[in-house]
Amino acid sequence: MHRLRKNILILGGGFAGVESAITLAQEQYLNVTLVSDRKYFYVAPTSIWIPTGENRFSDNLVSLHKLAERRNFNLIIDEVVEIVGTEKEITLKSGKVLNFDYLIVALGADKLKPQGVEKVLSICGDPVDALDIHKKLELLIAEGSGKIAMGFGANPKDSSAVRGGPVFELFFNVHHRLKKLGIRDNFEMTFFAPMETPGARMGETSVEQMNKIFEISNLKQHYGKKIKEFKTNSVVFEDNSNLEADLIVFVPGNSGKNIASDLPLSDAGFIEINQYCQVKGFDNIYAVGDVAKLEGAEWRAKQGHIAEVMARGAARDIIIKENRLPFARENYQDHINILCVMDTGNGAAFVYRDDKKQFLIPLPFIGHLIKKAWGIYIKLSKLGYIPRIPGM
Ligand SMILES: Cc1cc2nc3c(=O)[nH]c(=O)nc-3n(C[C@H](O)[C@H](O)[C@H](O)COP(=O)(O)OP(=O)(O)OC[C@H]3O[C@@H](n4cnc5c(N)ncnc54)[C@H](O)[C@@H]3O)c2cc1C
C-alpha cells in the first residue's frame, strides 16, 4: 500500500537545522522542508579568522540551495515571524502560512542588549560584523599602535547562555597577528568580563593554563566588574570606572529567540523541552540547538556539537515514532560536555569537560592546522562529498 508522506518542517539553517534536515531527508516516507532567513549555512567556529584576514567571509559559508539539492530536502528562504503550535501553523514574513505533521524549531538564540552595545562590535552577532572588526583592525594596524579590548557577558537567568570561547580565540589570534607584524608591543590588549573567572566552565586546569598564556603574552585582564554601558571608545563599569580602547569587541549573553509563539519558554526565553528535545506539551514539536533550554550540569554550554546531538536525537525520535520501532530514544542530556579546539593563531588548546573529567591539552602549531582541517571537513561532509566521522 502507498504510504502517505508526512510533512516535516524545520525552522533554521544553522548547525541544528541542517543536521535535522540531513538526517530526516534520508527517509523516503518523509517530505522535509527547511526554512531559513539566510541563503547560507554559516560555519561560525571558523569565522574567528575573518577579522585577522586569515579567512575570507566566503570561506565560512555553505550554500543552502546546494545543500538542499545534494541532501534532498526542500528549501524556503524567508523569515519565520510566528509559530502557532496548537494550530500546526507557521507564518513567514512574506505572508505565506506553512503547516506540518512534525516541526523542528532550530532558530538559534538572540543576544542580550546591554546599554550602548550597538556602539561596539561583536564576533557572534550578524555574520557580516566580522568584516567590520577586520576593517577596524586593519586601520589600527595601519596606524601602528592602539588599545584593543575584548570581552563577553553572561545571562543571569541561564548559566548555559554564554559564549566566551570565540572571544578568547579572536583575542589570541589578534595578538598573534600583531606579533607576526612585529608591532604587538605598540598595542595594549585587555580582556574584560563581569564574572570573577571567565572561562571557569572549562574547568580549573584550563583556567590556570589560560592565565599563564595571558601572563606570558602581556595580555591584561579586567574581571569581576559589572558592565554599566558601552560608549564608542570605552566600556563603563558599575563603579563608573572606564576601560578605554580603539577597538572594542563584546559578545553579550545569549537570550531566547524573540518570535511570537505559543511554545512554553523559560525565564530567559528559551523553549522548554524534555530529554528527547520534545517541546513540553507538544508531541510533534521539537526544539534543538541554541533555541532550546538546556538542562544539566551548571557548567553546560550551548555549543555546535550539542546542537547536532539534539538534532539527531529529535530526528531519530520522529523516525522511531513513524515506524513504531522498538528502539531506545536518545536522551541529549547523556551527551552534555564541553568540547572545543581553542585556536590561538599559532596553535590551539584542546579543551574537554564532562561529569567525570576535565583537561586542556596544548597543541602548538598542529592545533591550528587541526581546526583548519575541521573547517574543510565540515563543509564537504555536510554536502555529502565525504563521509561523516561519527559524533563530529
Ligand atoms: C564565532 C563563533 C564561534 C563558535 N565556535 C564554536 C566552537 O568552536 N565549537 C562549538 O561547539 N560551538 C561554537 N560556536 C557555537 C555554535 O556555533 C552554536 O552553538 C551553533 O551555531 C548553534 O546552532 P543552531 O543551529 O542552534 O543555531 P545557529 O547556528 O545560530 O542557527 C540558527 C539559524 O536560524 C536562522 N534563523 C534565525 N532566525 C530566523 C527566522 N526568524 N526565520 C528563519 N530563519 C531564522 C539563522 O539564519 C540560522 O541559520 C561558535 C559560535 C560563534 C558565533
Coordinates of C-alpha atoms and ligand atoms in Angstrom, one line a residue:
M1 CA 0.0 0.0 0.0
H2 CA 1.2 3.5 -0.8
R3 CA 2.4 5.3 2.3
L4 CA 1.3 8.9 2.8
R5 CA 4.4 11.2 3.1
K6 CA 4.5 13.1 6.4
N7 CA 5.5 16.8 6.2
I8 CA 8.4 17.7 8.4
L9 CA 9.1 21.4 8.8
I10 CA 12.5 22.6 10.1
L11 CA 12.9 26.2 11.1
G12 CA 16.5 27.5 10.9
G13 CA 19.5 26.6 8.7
G14 CA 22.3 26.5 11.3
F15 CA 24.1 23.5 12.8
A16 CA 20.9 22.1 14.4
G17 CA 18.5 22.8 11.5
V18 CA 20.9 21.4 8.8
E19 CA 21.7 18.3 10.8
S20 CA 18.0 17.6 11.3
A21 CA 17.3 18.0 7.6
I22 CA 20.2 15.8 6.5
T23 CA 19.1 13.0 8.9
L24 CA 15.4 13.1 8.1
A25 CA 15.7 13.6 4.3
Q26 CA 17.3 10.1 4.1
E27 CA 13.8 8.7 5.0
Q28 CA 11.8 8.3 1.7
Y29 CA 8.4 8.5 3.5
L30 CA 9.1 12.0 4.8
N31 CA 8.8 15.3 2.9
V32 CA 11.4 17.6 4.6
T33 CA 11.3 21.4 4.2
L34 CA 13.8 23.8 5.8
V35 CA 13.1 27.5 6.3
S36 CA 16.0 29.9 6.7
D37 CA 16.3 33.7 6.6
R38 CA 19.8 33.3 5.3
K39 CA 20.8 31.7 2.0
Y40 CA 23.8 30.0 3.6
F41 CA 24.8 27.7 6.4
Y42 CA 27.4 29.6 8.4
V43 CA 30.4 27.8 9.9
A44 CA 30.7 30.1 12.9
P45 CA 33.7 28.3 14.5
T46 CA 36.0 29.2 11.6
S47 CA 34.7 32.8 11.4
I48 CA 37.2 33.8 14.1
W49 CA 39.8 34.1 11.3
I50 CA 37.8 36.7 9.3
P51 CA 38.9 39.7 11.5
T52 CA 42.6 38.8 11.1
G53 CA 42.2 38.3 7.4
E54 CA 43.3 34.6 7.6
N55 CA 39.8 33.6 6.2
R56 CA 37.7 35.3 3.6
F57 CA 34.0 35.7 4.5
S58 CA 33.0 33.3 1.8
D59 CA 35.3 30.6 3.3
N60 CA 32.8 30.2 6.1
L61 CA 29.6 29.7 4.0
V62 CA 27.9 26.7 2.5
S63 CA 25.1 27.5 0.1
L64 CA 21.8 26.2 1.5
H65 CA 20.4 25.7 -2.1
K66 CA 23.4 23.4 -2.8
L67 CA 22.9 21.6 0.5
A68 CA 19.1 21.1 -0.2
E69 CA 19.8 19.8 -3.7
R70 CA 22.5 17.3 -2.6
R71 CA 20.7 16.2 0.5
N72 CA 17.2 16.0 -1.0
F73 CA 15.2 18.4 1.1
N74 CA 13.0 21.4 0.2
L75 CA 14.2 24.9 1.0
I76 CA 12.4 28.2 1.6
I77 CA 14.3 31.4 2.1
D78 CA 12.1 33.6 4.2
E79 CA 11.8 34.8 7.8
V80 CA 9.7 33.0 10.4
V81 CA 7.5 35.5 12.2
E82 CA 5.1 33.4 14.2
I83 CA 4.8 29.8 15.4
V84 CA 1.3 28.6 16.5
G85 CA 2.0 25.0 17.7
T86 CA -1.6 24.3 18.7
E87 CA -2.8 25.1 15.1
K88 CA 0.3 23.5 13.5
E89 CA 0.8 26.8 11.7
I90 CA 3.9 28.8 10.8
T91 CA 3.7 32.3 9.4
L92 CA 6.5 33.7 7.3
K93 CA 7.4 37.4 6.7
S94 CA 6.2 37.0 3.1
G95 CA 2.7 36.2 4.5
K96 CA 2.9 32.6 3.5
V97 CA 1.5 30.1 6.0
L98 CA 3.0 26.6 6.4
N99 CA 1.6 23.5 8.1
F100 CA 3.3 20.5 9.3
D101 CA 3.0 17.0 10.7
Y102 CA 6.2 17.4 12.7
L103 CA 8.0 20.6 13.5
I104 CA 11.7 21.1 14.5
V105 CA 12.5 24.6 15.8
A106 CA 16.2 25.3 15.3
L107 CA 16.2 29.1 15.1
G108 CA 19.3 29.7 17.3
A109 CA 19.5 32.4 20.0
D110 CA 19.3 36.2 20.2
K111 CA 21.6 38.3 22.3
L112 CA 21.0 40.4 25.4
K113 CA 21.3 44.1 24.7
P114 CA 23.3 45.9 27.4
Q115 CA 23.2 49.7 27.1
G116 CA 25.2 51.1 24.2
V117 CA 26.1 47.6 22.8
E118 CA 25.4 48.8 19.3
K119 CA 28.4 51.1 19.5
V120 CA 30.8 48.2 19.7
L121 CA 31.5 45.2 17.5
S122 CA 30.7 41.5 18.0
I123 CA 32.0 38.3 16.7
C124 CA 28.8 36.4 17.5
G125 CA 26.1 38.6 16.1
D126 CA 25.3 39.2 12.4
P127 CA 28.0 37.2 10.5
V128 CA 29.0 40.3 8.5
D129 CA 30.0 42.0 11.7
A130 CA 33.3 40.0 11.5
L131 CA 34.1 42.1 8.4
D132 CA 33.7 45.3 10.4
I133 CA 36.1 44.0 13.0
H134 CA 38.6 43.2 10.2
K135 CA 38.3 46.8 8.8
K136 CA 38.8 48.4 12.2
L137 CA 41.8 46.1 13.0
E138 CA 43.4 46.9 9.6
L139 CA 43.0 50.7 10.4
L140 CA 44.7 50.3 13.7
I141 CA 47.5 48.2 12.1
A142 CA 48.0 51.0 9.6
E143 CA 48.3 53.5 12.4
G144 CA 50.8 51.2 14.1
S145 CA 49.6 51.4 17.7
G146 CA 46.4 51.4 19.8
K147 CA 44.3 49.8 22.5
I148 CA 42.2 46.7 22.0
A149 CA 39.6 45.4 24.4
M150 CA 37.5 42.2 24.0
G151 CA 35.1 40.6 26.4
F152 CA 31.8 38.7 26.9
G153 CA 28.9 38.7 29.3
A154 CA 26.5 36.1 30.7
N155 CA 22.8 35.8 31.1
P156 CA 21.9 35.8 34.8
K157 CA 18.7 33.8 34.0
D158 CA 20.5 30.9 32.3
S159 CA 24.1 29.8 33.0
S160 CA 24.3 27.9 29.7
A161 CA 23.6 31.0 27.7
V162 CA 27.1 32.3 27.4
R163 CA 29.6 32.4 24.5
G164 CA 33.1 33.3 25.6
G165 CA 35.2 30.8 23.7
P166 CA 35.2 32.6 20.3
V167 CA 36.1 35.9 22.0
F168 CA 39.2 34.3 23.6
E169 CA 40.1 32.8 20.3
L170 CA 39.8 36.1 18.4
F171 CA 41.8 37.9 21.2
F172 CA 44.6 35.3 20.9
N173 CA 44.5 35.5 17.1
V174 CA 44.8 39.3 17.0
H175 CA 47.7 39.1 19.5
H176 CA 49.4 36.6 17.2
R177 CA 48.8 38.7 14.1
L178 CA 50.3 41.8 15.7
K179 CA 53.2 39.8 16.9
K180 CA 53.9 38.5 13.4
L181 CA 53.8 42.0 12.1
G182 CA 56.3 43.0 14.8
I183 CA 54.1 45.7 16.3
R184 CA 52.5 43.8 19.3
D185 CA 54.4 45.9 21.8
N186 CA 52.7 49.1 20.5
F187 CA 49.3 47.7 21.5
E188 CA 47.6 47.4 24.8
M189 CA 45.4 44.4 24.8
T190 CA 42.8 43.8 27.6
F191 CA 40.2 41.0 28.1
F192 CA 37.2 42.1 30.2
A193 CA 34.3 40.2 31.7
P194 CA 31.8 40.8 34.5
M195 CA 32.5 37.4 36.2
E196 CA 35.4 36.8 38.5
T197 CA 36.7 33.9 36.5
P198 CA 35.6 33.9 32.8
G199 CA 36.2 30.5 31.3
A200 CA 35.5 28.8 34.6
R201 CA 33.1 26.3 32.9
M202 CA 36.1 24.8 31.1
G203 CA 37.5 23.6 34.4
E204 CA 40.2 24.8 36.9
T205 CA 43.1 23.3 35.0
S206 CA 42.1 25.1 31.8
V207 CA 41.7 28.4 33.6
E208 CA 45.1 28.1 35.1
Q209 CA 46.7 27.4 31.8
M210 CA 44.9 30.3 30.1
N211 CA 46.0 32.6 32.8
K212 CA 49.6 31.6 32.1
I213 CA 49.2 32.4 28.4
F214 CA 47.8 35.9 29.4
E215 CA 50.9 36.5 31.6
I216 CA 53.5 35.3 29.2
S217 CA 51.9 37.3 26.3
N218 CA 51.4 40.5 28.3
L219 CA 47.6 40.4 27.9
K220 CA 45.7 42.3 30.5
Q221 CA 42.7 41.0 32.4
H222 CA 39.8 43.1 33.7
Y223 CA 37.4 40.8 35.5
G224 CA 34.7 40.8 38.2
K225 CA 33.1 44.2 37.5
K226 CA 29.6 44.5 36.0
I227 CA 29.3 46.5 32.8
K228 CA 27.1 49.6 33.0
E229 CA 27.2 50.7 29.4
F230 CA 29.3 50.9 26.2
K231 CA 30.5 54.1 24.6
T232 CA 32.1 54.3 21.2
N233 CA 35.6 54.1 22.7
S234 CA 35.1 52.8 26.2
V235 CA 33.5 50.3 28.5
V236 CA 31.9 51.9 31.5
F237 CA 31.7 49.6 34.6
E238 CA 29.3 49.7 37.6
D239 CA 31.6 51.9 39.7
N240 CA 31.8 54.3 36.8
S241 CA 35.4 53.4 36.0
N242 CA 36.3 53.1 32.3
L243 CA 38.3 50.9 30.0
E244 CA 39.3 53.0 27.0
A245 CA 40.0 51.3 23.7
D246 CA 40.2 52.0 20.0
L247 CA 38.7 48.6 19.1
I248 CA 36.1 47.0 21.4
V249 CA 34.6 43.6 20.7
F250 CA 31.9 42.3 23.0
V251 CA 29.6 39.3 23.0
P252 CA 26.6 39.6 25.3
G253 CA 25.0 36.6 26.9
N254 CA 22.5 34.6 24.7
S255 CA 18.8 35.2 25.2
G256 CA 15.8 33.4 23.8
K257 CA 14.6 33.9 20.2
N258 CA 12.3 36.9 20.0
I259 CA 9.5 35.4 17.9
A260 CA 5.7 35.3 18.5
S261 CA 4.8 31.8 19.5
D262 CA 2.6 29.7 21.9
L263 CA 5.5 27.4 22.8
P264 CA 6.5 27.3 26.5
L265 CA 9.5 29.4 27.4
S266 CA 12.0 29.5 30.3
D267 CA 12.6 32.8 32.2
A268 CA 15.5 33.5 29.8
G269 CA 13.2 32.9 26.8
F270 CA 14.5 29.5 25.7
I271 CA 12.0 26.8 24.6
E272 CA 11.2 24.3 27.3
I273 CA 11.9 20.7 26.2
N274 CA 12.1 17.2 27.7
Q275 CA 15.2 15.0 27.5
Y276 CA 14.2 13.9 23.9
C277 CA 14.0 17.5 22.8
Q278 CA 10.2 17.4 22.5
V279 CA 8.7 20.8 23.4
K280 CA 6.8 20.5 26.6
G281 CA 3.1 20.0 26.0
F282 CA 3.5 19.1 22.3
D283 CA 4.0 15.6 20.9
N284 CA 5.0 16.5 17.4
I285 CA 7.1 19.6 18.0
Y286 CA 10.8 19.6 18.9
A287 CA 13.3 22.4 19.7
V288 CA 17.0 21.8 19.1
G289 CA 20.3 23.7 19.5
D290 CA 20.7 27.2 20.9
V291 CA 16.9 28.0 20.8
A292 CA 16.2 25.4 23.5
K293 CA 16.6 25.4 27.2
L294 CA 19.5 23.0 28.2
E295 CA 19.2 21.0 31.4
G296 CA 22.2 19.5 33.1
A297 CA 25.4 20.4 35.0
E298 CA 26.0 24.1 35.9
W299 CA 28.9 24.2 33.5
R300 CA 26.9 23.1 30.5
A301 CA 27.1 25.5 27.5
K302 CA 25.3 25.9 24.2
Q303 CA 27.7 24.6 21.6
G304 CA 27.5 23.5 18.0
H305 CA 28.2 19.8 18.6
I306 CA 25.4 19.7 21.3
A307 CA 23.1 21.3 18.7
E308 CA 23.9 18.5 16.4
V309 CA 23.4 15.8 19.0
M310 CA 20.0 17.3 19.8
A311 CA 19.1 17.5 16.1
R312 CA 20.0 13.8 15.5
G313 CA 18.1 12.8 18.7
A314 CA 14.9 14.6 17.6
A315 CA 15.2 13.2 14.0
R316 CA 15.7 9.7 15.4
D317 CA 12.6 10.2 17.7
I318 CA 10.5 11.0 14.7
I319 CA 11.8 8.0 12.7
I320 CA 11.2 5.7 15.7
K321 CA 7.6 7.0 16.1
E322 CA 6.7 6.8 12.4
N323 CA 8.0 3.3 12.1
R324 CA 6.9 2.1 15.6
L325 CA 10.4 0.8 16.1
P326 CA 11.3 -0.9 19.4
F327 CA 14.5 1.3 19.8
A328 CA 15.5 3.3 22.8
R329 CA 15.0 7.1 22.5
E330 CA 18.1 9.4 22.5
N331 CA 18.5 11.4 25.7
Y332 CA 20.5 14.5 24.8
Q333 CA 21.5 15.1 28.4
D334 CA 23.7 11.9 28.3
H335 CA 25.9 13.8 25.8
I336 CA 26.4 17.1 27.6
N337 CA 30.1 18.1 27.6
I338 CA 32.3 21.0 26.8
L339 CA 34.5 20.3 23.8
C340 CA 36.5 22.8 21.8
V341 CA 39.7 23.3 19.9
M342 CA 40.5 26.8 21.2
D343 CA 42.6 28.4 18.5
T344 CA 45.4 30.9 19.2
G345 CA 46.6 31.6 15.6
N346 CA 49.8 29.7 16.0
G347 CA 48.4 26.6 17.7
A348 CA 45.4 25.7 19.8
A349 CA 44.4 24.0 23.0
F350 CA 42.1 21.0 23.1
V351 CA 39.6 21.6 26.0
Y352 CA 37.3 18.9 27.3
R353 CA 35.0 18.6 30.3
D354 CA 32.3 16.2 31.3
D355 CA 30.9 14.8 34.6
K356 CA 34.0 12.8 35.3
K357 CA 37.0 14.6 33.8
Q358 CA 38.3 17.9 32.6
F359 CA 41.5 18.7 30.8
L360 CA 43.3 21.1 28.5
I361 CA 45.9 19.7 26.1
P362 CA 48.2 22.4 24.4
L363 CA 48.6 21.7 20.7
P364 CA 51.2 24.1 19.5
F365 CA 51.2 24.6 15.7
I366 CA 49.3 21.4 14.9
G367 CA 46.2 22.6 16.8
H368 CA 45.8 25.4 14.4
L369 CA 46.0 23.0 11.4
I370 CA 43.5 20.7 13.0
K371 CA 40.9 23.4 13.3
K372 CA 41.6 24.5 9.7
A373 CA 41.1 20.9 8.6
W374 CA 37.9 20.6 10.6
G375 CA 36.6 23.7 8.7
I376 CA 37.1 22.0 5.3
Y377 CA 35.8 18.6 6.7
I378 CA 32.5 20.2 8.0
K379 CA 31.7 21.8 4.7
L380 CA 32.5 18.8 2.5
S381 CA 30.8 16.3 4.8
K382 CA 27.6 18.4 5.1
L383 CA 27.4 18.4 1.3
G384 CA 27.9 14.7 1.3
Y385 CA 31.2 14.7 -0.7
I386 CA 33.0 12.9 2.1
P387 CA 31.6 10.6 4.9
R388 CA 30.8 11.9 8.3
I389 CA 33.0 10.9 11.2
P390 CA 30.6 9.7 13.9
G391 CA 30.0 12.4 16.5
M392 CA 31.9 15.1 14.5
Ligands
LIG1 C1 32.2 32.9 16.3 C2 31.6 31.6 16.9 C3 32.4 30.6 17.1 C4 31.9 29.4 17.7 N1 32.8 28.4 17.9 C5 32.3 27.2 18.3 C6 33.1 26.1 18.5 O1 34.4 26.1 18.3 N2 32.6 24.9 18.9 C7 31.2 24.8 19.2 O2 30.8 23.7 19.5 N3 30.4 25.8 19.0 C8 30.9 27.0 18.6 N4 30.1 28.1 18.5 C9 28.7 27.9 18.8 C10 27.9 27.3 17.7 O3 28.1 27.9 16.5 C11 26.4 27.4 18.1 O4 26.2 26.7 19.3 C12 25.6 26.7 17.0 O5 25.7 27.5 15.8 C13 24.1 26.6 17.3 O6 23.4 26.0 16.3 P1 21.9 26.4 16.0 O7 21.5 25.7 14.7 O8 21.1 26.1 17.2 O9 21.9 28.0 15.8 P2 22.5 28.8 14.6 O10 23.7 28.2 14.1 O11 22.6 30.2 15.2 O12 21.4 28.8 13.5 C14 20.2 29.4 13.6 C15 19.7 29.5 12.2 O13 18.3 30.0 12.2 C16 18.2 31.1 11.2 N5 17.2 32.0 11.7 C17 17.2 32.8 12.8 N6 16.1 33.4 12.9 C18 15.3 33.1 11.9 C19 14.0 33.4 11.5 N7 13.2 34.3 12.2 N8 13.5 32.9 10.3 C20 14.2 32.0 9.6 N9 15.5 31.6 10.0 C21 16.0 32.2 11.1 C22 19.6 31.7 11.1 O14 19.8 32.4 9.9 C23 20.5 30.5 11.3 O15 20.7 29.9 10.0 C24 30.6 29.3 18.0 C25 29.7 30.4 17.7 C26 30.2 31.5 17.1 C27 29.2 32.7 16.8

